[in-house]
PDB file of C-alpha atoms in Angstrom:
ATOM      1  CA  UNK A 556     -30.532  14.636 -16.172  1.00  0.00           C
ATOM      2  CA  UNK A 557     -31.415  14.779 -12.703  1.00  0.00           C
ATOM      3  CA  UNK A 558     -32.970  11.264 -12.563  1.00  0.00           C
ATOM      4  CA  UNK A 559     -30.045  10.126 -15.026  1.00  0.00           C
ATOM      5  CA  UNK A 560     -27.785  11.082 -11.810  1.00  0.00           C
ATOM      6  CA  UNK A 561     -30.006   9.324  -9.146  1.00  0.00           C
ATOM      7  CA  UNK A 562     -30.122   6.061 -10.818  1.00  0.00           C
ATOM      8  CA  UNK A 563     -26.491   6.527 -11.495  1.00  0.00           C
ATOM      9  CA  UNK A 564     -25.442   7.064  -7.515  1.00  0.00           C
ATOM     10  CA  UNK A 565     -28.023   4.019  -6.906  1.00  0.00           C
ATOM     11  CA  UNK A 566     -26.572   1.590  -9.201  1.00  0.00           C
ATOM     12  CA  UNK A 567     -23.159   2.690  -7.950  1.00  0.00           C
ATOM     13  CA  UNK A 568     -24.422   2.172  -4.071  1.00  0.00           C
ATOM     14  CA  UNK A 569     -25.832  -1.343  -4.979  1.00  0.00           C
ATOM     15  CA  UNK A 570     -22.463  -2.156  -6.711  1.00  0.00           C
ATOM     16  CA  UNK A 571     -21.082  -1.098  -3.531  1.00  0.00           C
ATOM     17  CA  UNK A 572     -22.865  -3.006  -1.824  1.00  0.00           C
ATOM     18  CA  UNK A 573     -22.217  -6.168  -3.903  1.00  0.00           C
ATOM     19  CA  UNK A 574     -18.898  -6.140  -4.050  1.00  0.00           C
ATOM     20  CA  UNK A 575     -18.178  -5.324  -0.366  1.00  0.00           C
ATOM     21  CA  UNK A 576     -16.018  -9.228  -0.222  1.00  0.00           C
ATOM     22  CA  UNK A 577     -14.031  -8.798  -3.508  1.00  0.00           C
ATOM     23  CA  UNK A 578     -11.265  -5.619  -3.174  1.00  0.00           C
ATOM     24  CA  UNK A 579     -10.698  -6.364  -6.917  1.00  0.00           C
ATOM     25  CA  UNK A 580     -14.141  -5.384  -7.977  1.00  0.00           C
ATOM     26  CA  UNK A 581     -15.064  -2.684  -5.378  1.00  0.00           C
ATOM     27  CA  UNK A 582     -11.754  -0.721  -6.642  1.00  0.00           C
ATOM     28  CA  UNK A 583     -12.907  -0.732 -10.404  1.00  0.00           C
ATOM     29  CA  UNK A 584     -15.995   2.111  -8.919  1.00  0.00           C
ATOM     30  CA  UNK A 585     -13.405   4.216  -7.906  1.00  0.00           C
ATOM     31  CA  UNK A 586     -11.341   6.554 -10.179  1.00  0.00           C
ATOM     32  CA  UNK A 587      -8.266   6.658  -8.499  1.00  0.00           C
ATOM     33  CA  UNK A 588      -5.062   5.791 -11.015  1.00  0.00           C
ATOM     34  CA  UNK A 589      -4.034   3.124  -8.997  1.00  0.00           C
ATOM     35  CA  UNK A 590      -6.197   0.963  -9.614  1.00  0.00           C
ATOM     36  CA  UNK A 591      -6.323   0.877 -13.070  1.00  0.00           C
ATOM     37  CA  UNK A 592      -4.731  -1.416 -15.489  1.00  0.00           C
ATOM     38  CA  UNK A 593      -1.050  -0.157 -14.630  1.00  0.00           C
ATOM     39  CA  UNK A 594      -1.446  -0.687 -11.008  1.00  0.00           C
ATOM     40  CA  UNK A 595      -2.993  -3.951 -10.241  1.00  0.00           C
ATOM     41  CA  UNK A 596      -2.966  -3.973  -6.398  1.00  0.00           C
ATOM     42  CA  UNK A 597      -6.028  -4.631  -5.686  1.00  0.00           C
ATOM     43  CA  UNK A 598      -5.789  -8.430  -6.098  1.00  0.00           C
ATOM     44  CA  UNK A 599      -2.905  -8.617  -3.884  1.00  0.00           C
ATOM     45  CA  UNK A 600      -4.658  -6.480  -1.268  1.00  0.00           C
ATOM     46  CA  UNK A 601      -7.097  -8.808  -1.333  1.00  0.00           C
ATOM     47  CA  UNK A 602      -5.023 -11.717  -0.445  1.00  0.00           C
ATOM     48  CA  UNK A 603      -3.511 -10.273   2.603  1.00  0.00           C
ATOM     49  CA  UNK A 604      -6.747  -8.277   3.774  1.00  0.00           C
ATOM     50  CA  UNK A 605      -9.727 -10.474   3.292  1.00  0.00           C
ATOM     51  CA  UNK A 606      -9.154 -12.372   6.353  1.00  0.00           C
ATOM     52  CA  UNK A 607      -8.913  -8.747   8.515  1.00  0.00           C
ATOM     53  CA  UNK A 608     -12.282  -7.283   6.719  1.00  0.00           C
ATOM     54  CA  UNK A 609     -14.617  -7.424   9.287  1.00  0.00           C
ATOM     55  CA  UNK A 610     -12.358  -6.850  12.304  1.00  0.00           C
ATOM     56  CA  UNK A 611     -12.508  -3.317  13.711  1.00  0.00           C
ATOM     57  CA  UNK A 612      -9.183  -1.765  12.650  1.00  0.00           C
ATOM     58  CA  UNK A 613      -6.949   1.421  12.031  1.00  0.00           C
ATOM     59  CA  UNK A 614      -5.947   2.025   8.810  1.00  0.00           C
ATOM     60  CA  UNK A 615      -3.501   4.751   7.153  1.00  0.00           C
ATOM     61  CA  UNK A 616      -3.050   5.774   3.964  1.00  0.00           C
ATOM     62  CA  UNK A 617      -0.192   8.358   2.943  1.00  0.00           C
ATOM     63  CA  UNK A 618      -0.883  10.287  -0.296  1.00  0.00           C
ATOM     64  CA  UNK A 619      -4.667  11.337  -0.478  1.00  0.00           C
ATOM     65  CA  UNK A 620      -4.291  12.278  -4.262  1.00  0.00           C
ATOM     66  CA  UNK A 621      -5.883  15.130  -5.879  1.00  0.00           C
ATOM     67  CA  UNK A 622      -2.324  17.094  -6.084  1.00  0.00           C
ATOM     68  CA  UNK A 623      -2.338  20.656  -4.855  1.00  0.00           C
ATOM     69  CA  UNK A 624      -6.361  20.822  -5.058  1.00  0.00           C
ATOM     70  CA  UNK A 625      -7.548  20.287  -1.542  1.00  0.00           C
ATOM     71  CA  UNK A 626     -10.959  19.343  -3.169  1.00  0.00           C
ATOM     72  CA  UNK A 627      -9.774  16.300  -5.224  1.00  0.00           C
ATOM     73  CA  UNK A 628      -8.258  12.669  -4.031  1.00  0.00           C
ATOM     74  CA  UNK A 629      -9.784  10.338  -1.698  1.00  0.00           C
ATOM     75  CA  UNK A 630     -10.874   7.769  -3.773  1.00  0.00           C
ATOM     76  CA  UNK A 631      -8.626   4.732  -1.474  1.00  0.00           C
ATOM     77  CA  UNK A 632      -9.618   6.633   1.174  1.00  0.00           C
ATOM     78  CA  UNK A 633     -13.099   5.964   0.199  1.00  0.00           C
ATOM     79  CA  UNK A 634     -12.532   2.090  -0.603  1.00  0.00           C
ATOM     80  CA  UNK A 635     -10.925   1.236   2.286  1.00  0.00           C
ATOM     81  CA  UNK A 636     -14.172   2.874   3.947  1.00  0.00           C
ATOM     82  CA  UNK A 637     -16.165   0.565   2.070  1.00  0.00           C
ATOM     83  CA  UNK A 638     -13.849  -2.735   2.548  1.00  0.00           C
ATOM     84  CA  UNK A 639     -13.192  -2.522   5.908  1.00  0.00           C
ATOM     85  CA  UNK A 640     -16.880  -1.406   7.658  1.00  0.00           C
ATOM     86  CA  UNK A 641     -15.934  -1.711  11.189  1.00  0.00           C
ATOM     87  CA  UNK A 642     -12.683   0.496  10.847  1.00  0.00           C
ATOM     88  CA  UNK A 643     -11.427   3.737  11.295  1.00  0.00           C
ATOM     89  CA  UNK A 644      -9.628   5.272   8.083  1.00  0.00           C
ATOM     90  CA  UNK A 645      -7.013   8.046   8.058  1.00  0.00           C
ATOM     91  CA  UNK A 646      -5.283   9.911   5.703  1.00  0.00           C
ATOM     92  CA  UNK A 647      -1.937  11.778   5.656  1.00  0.00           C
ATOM     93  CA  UNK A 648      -1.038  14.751   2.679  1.00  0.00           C
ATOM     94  CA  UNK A 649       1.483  17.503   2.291  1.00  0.00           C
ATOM     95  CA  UNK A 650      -1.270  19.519   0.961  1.00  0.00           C
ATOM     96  CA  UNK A 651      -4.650  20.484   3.137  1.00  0.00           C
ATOM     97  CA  UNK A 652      -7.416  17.880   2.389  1.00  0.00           C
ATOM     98  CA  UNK A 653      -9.869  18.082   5.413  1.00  0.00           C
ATOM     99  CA  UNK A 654     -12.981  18.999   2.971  1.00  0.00           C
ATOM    100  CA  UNK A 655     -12.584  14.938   1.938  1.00  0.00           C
ATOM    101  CA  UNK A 656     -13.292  14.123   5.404  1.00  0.00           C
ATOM    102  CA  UNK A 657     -16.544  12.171   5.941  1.00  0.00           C
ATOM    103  CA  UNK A 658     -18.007   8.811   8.326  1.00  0.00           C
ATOM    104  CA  UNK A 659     -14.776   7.058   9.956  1.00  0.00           C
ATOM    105  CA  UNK A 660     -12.286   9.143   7.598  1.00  0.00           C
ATOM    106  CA  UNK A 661      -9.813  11.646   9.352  1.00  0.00           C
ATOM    107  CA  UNK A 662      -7.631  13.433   8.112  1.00  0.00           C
ATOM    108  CA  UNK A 663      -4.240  15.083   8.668  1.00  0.00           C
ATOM    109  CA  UNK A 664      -1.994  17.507   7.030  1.00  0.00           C
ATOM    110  CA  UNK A 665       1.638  17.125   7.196  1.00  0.00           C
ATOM    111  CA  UNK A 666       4.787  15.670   5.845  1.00  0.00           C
ATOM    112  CA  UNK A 667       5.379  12.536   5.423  1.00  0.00           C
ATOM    113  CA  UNK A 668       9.303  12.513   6.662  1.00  0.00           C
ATOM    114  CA  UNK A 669       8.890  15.112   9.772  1.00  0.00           C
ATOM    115  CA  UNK A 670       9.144  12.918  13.001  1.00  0.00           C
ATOM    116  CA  UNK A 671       6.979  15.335  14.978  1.00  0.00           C
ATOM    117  CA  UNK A 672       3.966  15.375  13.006  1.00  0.00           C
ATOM    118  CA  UNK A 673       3.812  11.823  12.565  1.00  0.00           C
ATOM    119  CA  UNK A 674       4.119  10.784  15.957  1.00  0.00           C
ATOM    120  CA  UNK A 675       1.980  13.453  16.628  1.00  0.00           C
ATOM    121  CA  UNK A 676      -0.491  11.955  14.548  1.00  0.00           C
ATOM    122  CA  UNK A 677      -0.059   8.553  15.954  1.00  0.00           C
ATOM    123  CA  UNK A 678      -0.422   9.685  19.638  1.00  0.00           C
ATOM    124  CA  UNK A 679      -3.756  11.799  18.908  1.00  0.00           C
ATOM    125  CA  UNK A 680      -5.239   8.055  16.814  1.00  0.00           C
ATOM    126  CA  UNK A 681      -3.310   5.633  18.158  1.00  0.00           C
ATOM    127  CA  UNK A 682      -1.310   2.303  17.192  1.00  0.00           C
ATOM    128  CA  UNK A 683      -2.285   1.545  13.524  1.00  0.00           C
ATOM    129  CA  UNK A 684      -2.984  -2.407  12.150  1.00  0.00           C
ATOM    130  CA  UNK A 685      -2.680  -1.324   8.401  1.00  0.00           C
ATOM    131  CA  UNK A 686      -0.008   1.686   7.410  1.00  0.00           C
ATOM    132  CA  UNK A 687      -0.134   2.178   3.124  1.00  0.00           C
ATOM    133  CA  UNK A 688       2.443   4.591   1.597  1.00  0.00           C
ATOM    134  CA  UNK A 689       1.432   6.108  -1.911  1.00  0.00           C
ATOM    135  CA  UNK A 690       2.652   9.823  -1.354  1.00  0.00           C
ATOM    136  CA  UNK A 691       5.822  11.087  -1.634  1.00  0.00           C
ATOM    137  CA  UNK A 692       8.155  10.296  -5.142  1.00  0.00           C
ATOM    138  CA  UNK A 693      11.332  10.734  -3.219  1.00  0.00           C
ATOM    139  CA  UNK A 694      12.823   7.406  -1.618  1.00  0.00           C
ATOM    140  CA  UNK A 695      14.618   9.265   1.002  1.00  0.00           C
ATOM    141  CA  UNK A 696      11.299  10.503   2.216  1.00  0.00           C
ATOM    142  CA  UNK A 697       9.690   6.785   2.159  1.00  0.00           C
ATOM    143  CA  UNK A 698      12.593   5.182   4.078  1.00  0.00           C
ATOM    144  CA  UNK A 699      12.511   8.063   6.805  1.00  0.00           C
ATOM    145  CA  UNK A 700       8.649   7.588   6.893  1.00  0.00           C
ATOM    146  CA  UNK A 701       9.186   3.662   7.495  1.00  0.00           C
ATOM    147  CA  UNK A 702      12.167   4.251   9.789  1.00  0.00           C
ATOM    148  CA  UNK A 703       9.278   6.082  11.998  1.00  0.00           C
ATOM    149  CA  UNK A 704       6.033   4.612  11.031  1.00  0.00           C
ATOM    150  CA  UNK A 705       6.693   0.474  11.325  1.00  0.00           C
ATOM    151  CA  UNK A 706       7.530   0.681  14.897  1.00  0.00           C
ATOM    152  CA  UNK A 707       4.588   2.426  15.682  1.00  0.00           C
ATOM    153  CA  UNK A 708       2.489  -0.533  13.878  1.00  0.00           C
ATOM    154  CA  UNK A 709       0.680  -2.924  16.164  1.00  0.00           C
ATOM    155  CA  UNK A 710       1.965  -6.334  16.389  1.00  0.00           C
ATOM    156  CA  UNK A 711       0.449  -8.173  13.812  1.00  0.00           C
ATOM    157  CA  UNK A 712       0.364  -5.127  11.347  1.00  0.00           C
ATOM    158  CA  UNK A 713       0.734  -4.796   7.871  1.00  0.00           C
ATOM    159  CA  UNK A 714       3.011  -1.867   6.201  1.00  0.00           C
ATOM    160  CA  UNK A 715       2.486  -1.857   2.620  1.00  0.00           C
ATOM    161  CA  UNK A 716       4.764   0.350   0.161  1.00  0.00           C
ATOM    162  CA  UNK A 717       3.498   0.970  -3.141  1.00  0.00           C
ATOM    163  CA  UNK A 718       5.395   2.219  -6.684  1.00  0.00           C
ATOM    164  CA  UNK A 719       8.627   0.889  -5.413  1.00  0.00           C
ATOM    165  CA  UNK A 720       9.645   1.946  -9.139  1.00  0.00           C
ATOM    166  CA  UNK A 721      11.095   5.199  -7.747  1.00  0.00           C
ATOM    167  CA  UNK A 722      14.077   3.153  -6.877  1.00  0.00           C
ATOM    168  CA  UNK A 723      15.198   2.775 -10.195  1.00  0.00           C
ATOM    169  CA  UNK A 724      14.539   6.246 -11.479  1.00  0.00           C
ATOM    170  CA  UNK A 725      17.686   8.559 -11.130  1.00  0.00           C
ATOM    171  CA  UNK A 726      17.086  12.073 -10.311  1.00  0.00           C
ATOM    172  CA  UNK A 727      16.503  14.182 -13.700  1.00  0.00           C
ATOM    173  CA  UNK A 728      17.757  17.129 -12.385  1.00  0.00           C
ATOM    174  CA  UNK A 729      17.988  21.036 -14.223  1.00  0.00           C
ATOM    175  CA  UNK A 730      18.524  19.330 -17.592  1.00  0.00           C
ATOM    176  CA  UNK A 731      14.818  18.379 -17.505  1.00  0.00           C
ATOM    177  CA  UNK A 732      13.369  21.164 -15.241  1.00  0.00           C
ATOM    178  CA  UNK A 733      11.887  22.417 -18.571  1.00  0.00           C
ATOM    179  CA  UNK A 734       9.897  19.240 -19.164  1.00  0.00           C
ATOM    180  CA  UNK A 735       8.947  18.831 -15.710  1.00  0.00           C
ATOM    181  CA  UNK A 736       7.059  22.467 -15.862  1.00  0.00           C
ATOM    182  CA  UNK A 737       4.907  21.076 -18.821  1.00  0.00           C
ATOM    183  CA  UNK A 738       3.728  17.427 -16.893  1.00  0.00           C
ATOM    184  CA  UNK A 739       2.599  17.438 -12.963  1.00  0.00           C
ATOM    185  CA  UNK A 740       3.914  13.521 -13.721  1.00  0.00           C
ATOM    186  CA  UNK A 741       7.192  14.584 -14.694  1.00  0.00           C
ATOM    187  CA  UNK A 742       7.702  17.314 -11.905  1.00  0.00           C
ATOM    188  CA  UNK A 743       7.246  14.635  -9.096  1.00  0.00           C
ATOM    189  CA  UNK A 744       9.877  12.748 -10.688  1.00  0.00           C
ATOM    190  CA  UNK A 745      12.688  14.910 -11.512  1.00  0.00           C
ATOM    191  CA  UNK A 746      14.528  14.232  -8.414  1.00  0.00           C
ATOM    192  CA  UNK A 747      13.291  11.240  -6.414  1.00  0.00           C
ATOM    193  CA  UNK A 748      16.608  10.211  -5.800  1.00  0.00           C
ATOM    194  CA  UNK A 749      16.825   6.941  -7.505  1.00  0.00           C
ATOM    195  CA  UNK A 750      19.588   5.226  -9.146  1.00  0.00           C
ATOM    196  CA  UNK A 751      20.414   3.044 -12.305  1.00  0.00           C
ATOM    197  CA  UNK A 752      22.337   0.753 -10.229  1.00  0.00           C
ATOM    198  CA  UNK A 753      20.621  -2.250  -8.526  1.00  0.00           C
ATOM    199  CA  UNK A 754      23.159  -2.391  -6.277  1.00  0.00           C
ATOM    200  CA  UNK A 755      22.618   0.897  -4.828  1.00  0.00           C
ATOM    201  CA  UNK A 756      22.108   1.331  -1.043  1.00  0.00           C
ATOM    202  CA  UNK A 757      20.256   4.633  -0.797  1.00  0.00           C
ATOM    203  CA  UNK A 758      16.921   3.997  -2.672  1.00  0.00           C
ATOM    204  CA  UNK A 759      13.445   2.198  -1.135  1.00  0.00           C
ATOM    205  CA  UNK A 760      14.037  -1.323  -2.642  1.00  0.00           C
ATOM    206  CA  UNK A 761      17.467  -1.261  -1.112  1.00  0.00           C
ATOM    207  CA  UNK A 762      16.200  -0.780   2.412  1.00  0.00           C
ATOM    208  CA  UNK A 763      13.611  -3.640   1.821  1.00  0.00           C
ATOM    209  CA  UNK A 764      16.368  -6.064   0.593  1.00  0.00           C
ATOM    210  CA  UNK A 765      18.383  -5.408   3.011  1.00  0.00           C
ATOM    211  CA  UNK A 766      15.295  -5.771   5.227  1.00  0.00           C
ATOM    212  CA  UNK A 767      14.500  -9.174   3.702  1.00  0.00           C
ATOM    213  CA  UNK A 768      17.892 -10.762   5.371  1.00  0.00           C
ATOM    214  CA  UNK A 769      17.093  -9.417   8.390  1.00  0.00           C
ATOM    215  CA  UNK A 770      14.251 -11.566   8.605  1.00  0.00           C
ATOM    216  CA  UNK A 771      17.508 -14.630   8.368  1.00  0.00           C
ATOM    217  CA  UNK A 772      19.111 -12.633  11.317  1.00  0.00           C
ATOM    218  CA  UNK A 773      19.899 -15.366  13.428  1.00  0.00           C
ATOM    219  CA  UNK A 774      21.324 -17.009  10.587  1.00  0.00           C
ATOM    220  CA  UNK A 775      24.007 -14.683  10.260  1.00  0.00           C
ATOM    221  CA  UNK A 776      27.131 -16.267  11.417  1.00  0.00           C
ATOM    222  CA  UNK A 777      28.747 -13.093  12.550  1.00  0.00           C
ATOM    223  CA  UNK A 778      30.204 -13.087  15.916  1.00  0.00           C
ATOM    224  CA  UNK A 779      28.991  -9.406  17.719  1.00  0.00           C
ATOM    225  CA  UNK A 780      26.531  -8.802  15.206  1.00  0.00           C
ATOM    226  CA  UNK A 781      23.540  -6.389  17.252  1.00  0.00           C
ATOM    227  CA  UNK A 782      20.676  -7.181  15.800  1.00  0.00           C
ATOM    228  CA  UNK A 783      18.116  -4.284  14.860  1.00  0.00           C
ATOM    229  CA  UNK A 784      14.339  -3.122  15.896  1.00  0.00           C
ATOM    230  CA  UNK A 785      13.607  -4.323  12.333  1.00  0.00           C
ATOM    231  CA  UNK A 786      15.302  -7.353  12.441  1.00  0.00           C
ATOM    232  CA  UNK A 787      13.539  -8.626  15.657  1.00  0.00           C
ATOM    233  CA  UNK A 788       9.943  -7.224  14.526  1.00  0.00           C
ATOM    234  CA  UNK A 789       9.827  -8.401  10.947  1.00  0.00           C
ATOM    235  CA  UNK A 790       8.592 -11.559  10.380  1.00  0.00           C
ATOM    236  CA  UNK A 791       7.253 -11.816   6.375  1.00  0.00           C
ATOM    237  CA  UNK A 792       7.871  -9.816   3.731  1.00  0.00           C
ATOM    238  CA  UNK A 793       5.674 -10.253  -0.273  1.00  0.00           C
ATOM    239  CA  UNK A 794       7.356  -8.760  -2.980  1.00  0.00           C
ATOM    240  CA  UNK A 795       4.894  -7.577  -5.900  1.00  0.00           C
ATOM    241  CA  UNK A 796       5.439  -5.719  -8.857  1.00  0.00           C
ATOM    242  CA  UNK A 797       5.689  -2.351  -7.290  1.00  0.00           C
ATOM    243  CA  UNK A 798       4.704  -2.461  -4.084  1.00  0.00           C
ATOM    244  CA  UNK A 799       6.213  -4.238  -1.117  1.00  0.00           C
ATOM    245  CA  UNK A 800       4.032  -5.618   1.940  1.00  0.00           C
ATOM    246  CA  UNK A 801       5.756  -6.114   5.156  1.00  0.00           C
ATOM    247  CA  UNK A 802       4.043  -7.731   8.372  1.00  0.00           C
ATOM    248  CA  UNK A 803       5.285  -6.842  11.809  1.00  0.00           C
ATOM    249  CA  UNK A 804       5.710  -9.375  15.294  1.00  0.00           C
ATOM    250  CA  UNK A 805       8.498 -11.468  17.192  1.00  0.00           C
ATOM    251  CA  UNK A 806      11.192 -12.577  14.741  1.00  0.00           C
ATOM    252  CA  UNK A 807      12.364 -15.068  17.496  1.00  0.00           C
ATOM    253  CA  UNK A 808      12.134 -18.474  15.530  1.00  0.00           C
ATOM    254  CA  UNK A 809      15.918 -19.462  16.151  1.00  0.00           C
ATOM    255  CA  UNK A 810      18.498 -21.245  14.098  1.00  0.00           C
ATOM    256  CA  UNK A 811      19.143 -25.150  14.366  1.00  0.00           C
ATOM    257  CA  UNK A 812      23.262 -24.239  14.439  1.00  0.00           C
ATOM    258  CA  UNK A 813      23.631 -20.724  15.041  1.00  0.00           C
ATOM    259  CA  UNK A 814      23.441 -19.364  18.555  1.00  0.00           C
ATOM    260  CA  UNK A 815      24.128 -15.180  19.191  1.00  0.00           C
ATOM    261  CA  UNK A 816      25.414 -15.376  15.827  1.00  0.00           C
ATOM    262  CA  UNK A 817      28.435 -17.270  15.900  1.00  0.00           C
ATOM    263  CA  UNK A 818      28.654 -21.511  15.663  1.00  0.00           C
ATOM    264  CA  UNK A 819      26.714 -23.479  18.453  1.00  0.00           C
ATOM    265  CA  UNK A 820      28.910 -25.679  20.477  1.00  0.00           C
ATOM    266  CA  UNK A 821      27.716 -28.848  19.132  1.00  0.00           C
ATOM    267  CA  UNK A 822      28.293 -27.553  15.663  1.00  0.00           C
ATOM    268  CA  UNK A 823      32.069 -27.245  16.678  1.00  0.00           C
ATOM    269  CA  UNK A 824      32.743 -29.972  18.264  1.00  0.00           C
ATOM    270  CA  UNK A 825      31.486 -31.940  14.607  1.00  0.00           C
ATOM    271  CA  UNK A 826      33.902 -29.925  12.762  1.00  0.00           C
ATOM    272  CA  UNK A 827      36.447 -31.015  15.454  1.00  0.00           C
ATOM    273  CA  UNK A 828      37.745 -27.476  16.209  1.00  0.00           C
ATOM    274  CA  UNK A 829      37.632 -25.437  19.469  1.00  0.00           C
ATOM    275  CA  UNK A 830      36.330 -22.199  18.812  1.00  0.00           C
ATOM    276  CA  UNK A 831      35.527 -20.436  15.434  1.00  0.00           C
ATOM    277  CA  UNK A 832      39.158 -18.821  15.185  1.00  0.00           C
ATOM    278  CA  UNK A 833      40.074 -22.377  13.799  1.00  0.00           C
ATOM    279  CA  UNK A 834      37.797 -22.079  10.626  1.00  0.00           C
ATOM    280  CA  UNK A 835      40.312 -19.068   9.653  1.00  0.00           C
ATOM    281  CA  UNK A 836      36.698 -17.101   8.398  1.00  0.00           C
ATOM    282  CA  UNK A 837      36.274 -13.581   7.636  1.00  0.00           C
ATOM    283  CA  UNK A 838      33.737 -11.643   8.540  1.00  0.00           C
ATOM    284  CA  UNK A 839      32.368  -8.618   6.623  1.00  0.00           C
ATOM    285  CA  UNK A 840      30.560  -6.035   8.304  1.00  0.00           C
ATOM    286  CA  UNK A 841      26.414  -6.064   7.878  1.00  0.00           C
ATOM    287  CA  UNK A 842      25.126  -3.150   7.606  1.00  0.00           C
ATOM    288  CA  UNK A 843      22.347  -2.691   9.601  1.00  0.00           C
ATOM    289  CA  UNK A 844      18.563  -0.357   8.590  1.00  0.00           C
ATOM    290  CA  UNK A 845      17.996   1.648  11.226  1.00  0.00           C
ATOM    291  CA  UNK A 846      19.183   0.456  14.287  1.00  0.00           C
ATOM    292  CA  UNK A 847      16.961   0.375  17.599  1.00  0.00           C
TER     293      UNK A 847
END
């Protein structure tokens, strides 16, 4: 059994070492549920990380896995260990998972949506380049923790958001307690807050969409608007099947007939009026994410 095992780690080290370019492959040695059949990330990951591979990096990953047993998870954490081999990886959980901790992985145990631990955390490890959210169910916790983590990004970082499906599930509440005590699945999603309507503005794909037109800010042709941290430091956005990916710089492209939100001169002199009064317009209110 013994040399069963040793070829086994060997063949699984040489696979390793194989499939170091390819994120799709390398993820299949790794048991973590994610990337299995239901959650194909991997191939998307590899689109918008192959090019930053080799560079020497600081990645984060929320949600270590493993549930309440501070011996289990750390599969991604793993991975992105092998993907990336000139970077440092960290790891965030709610429960204590510093026995996972091995070469350039760190680490920390905290929540998620407290503002003091996470900046805490950033200060002690610095700015990071790549910030992935896979921990807490509940979408109020995922838009506080974006509200505080994407400004602490690097320019040129990448915040990626995965099982954005929480938006759509309303909270179960007592009448399924029961069920919830008979599936860990079920208990993380008895109240995670989202809703049946798509039109909802207090879930995580509500925040992103309303994100997505701020990268159109200057577009908006709303006299006073103030335009937000997020609006001036978001400059792409890719939409996947449950998971959003969201790069950070200097949203400061322009528009070819807007200027501070309201018509540019030339633009009203064409329509032969004098000011923007004359087009009789109303203007509803935008509301903004999280203000800056």
């Amino acid at each position: 059994m013994k040399l069963i095992q040793v070829f086994q780690n060997l063949q699984h080290h040489l696979k390793k070492l194989i499939y170091r370019n390819n994120l799709i492959k390398l993820s299949s040695l790794y048991d973590d549920a994610k990337w299995g059949d239901n959650h194909r990330f991997a191939q998307h990951y590899q689109k918008h990380f192959a090019p930053l591979r080799l560079k020497k990096l600081k990645i984060l990953e929320i949600g270590i896995g493993g549930y309440d047993d501070p011996e289990a998870g750390g599969d991604s954490l793993r991975m992105w260990r092998s993907y990336f081999p000139n970077s440092m990886i960290y790891g965030i959980d709610i429960v204590e998972k510093k026995s996972l901790e091995s070469s350039r992985i760190q680490i920390f145990q905290g929540s998620q949506e407290d503002k003091y631990f996470l900046e805490k955390v950033i200060a002690k490890t610095g700015q990071m380049d790549i910030i992935i959210v896979d921990g807490s169910s509940v979408n109020e916790h995922r838009i506080k923790t974006f509200n505080i983590l994407f400004p602490l990004l690097n320019d040129g970082g990448i915040y990626a958001e995965e099982n954005t499906h929480i938006s759509y599930w309303p909270s179960l509440g007592e009448k399924w307690s029961k069920l919830s005590e008979k599936s860990v699945f079920l208990a993380n999603h008895v109240n995670v807050g989202g809703s049946l309507d798509l039109n909802a503005s207090d879930t995580i794909m509500a925040m992103y969409k309303r994100l997505a037109d701020g990268l159109n800010y200057q577009e908006f042709l709303n006299p006073g608007y103030s335009p937000s941290y997020f609006d001036k430091h978001i400059v792409a956005m890719h939409f996947y099947h449950n998971l959003v990916i969201t790069y950070k710089g200097n949203n400061n492209e322009g528009s070819n007939i807007i200027e501070n939100n309201t018509l540019h001169p030339f633009v009203l002199e064409t329509l032969g009026v004098k000011s923007l009064d004359d087009l009789e317009l109303e203007f509803s209110k935008v509301e903004q994410q999280g203000n800056k």
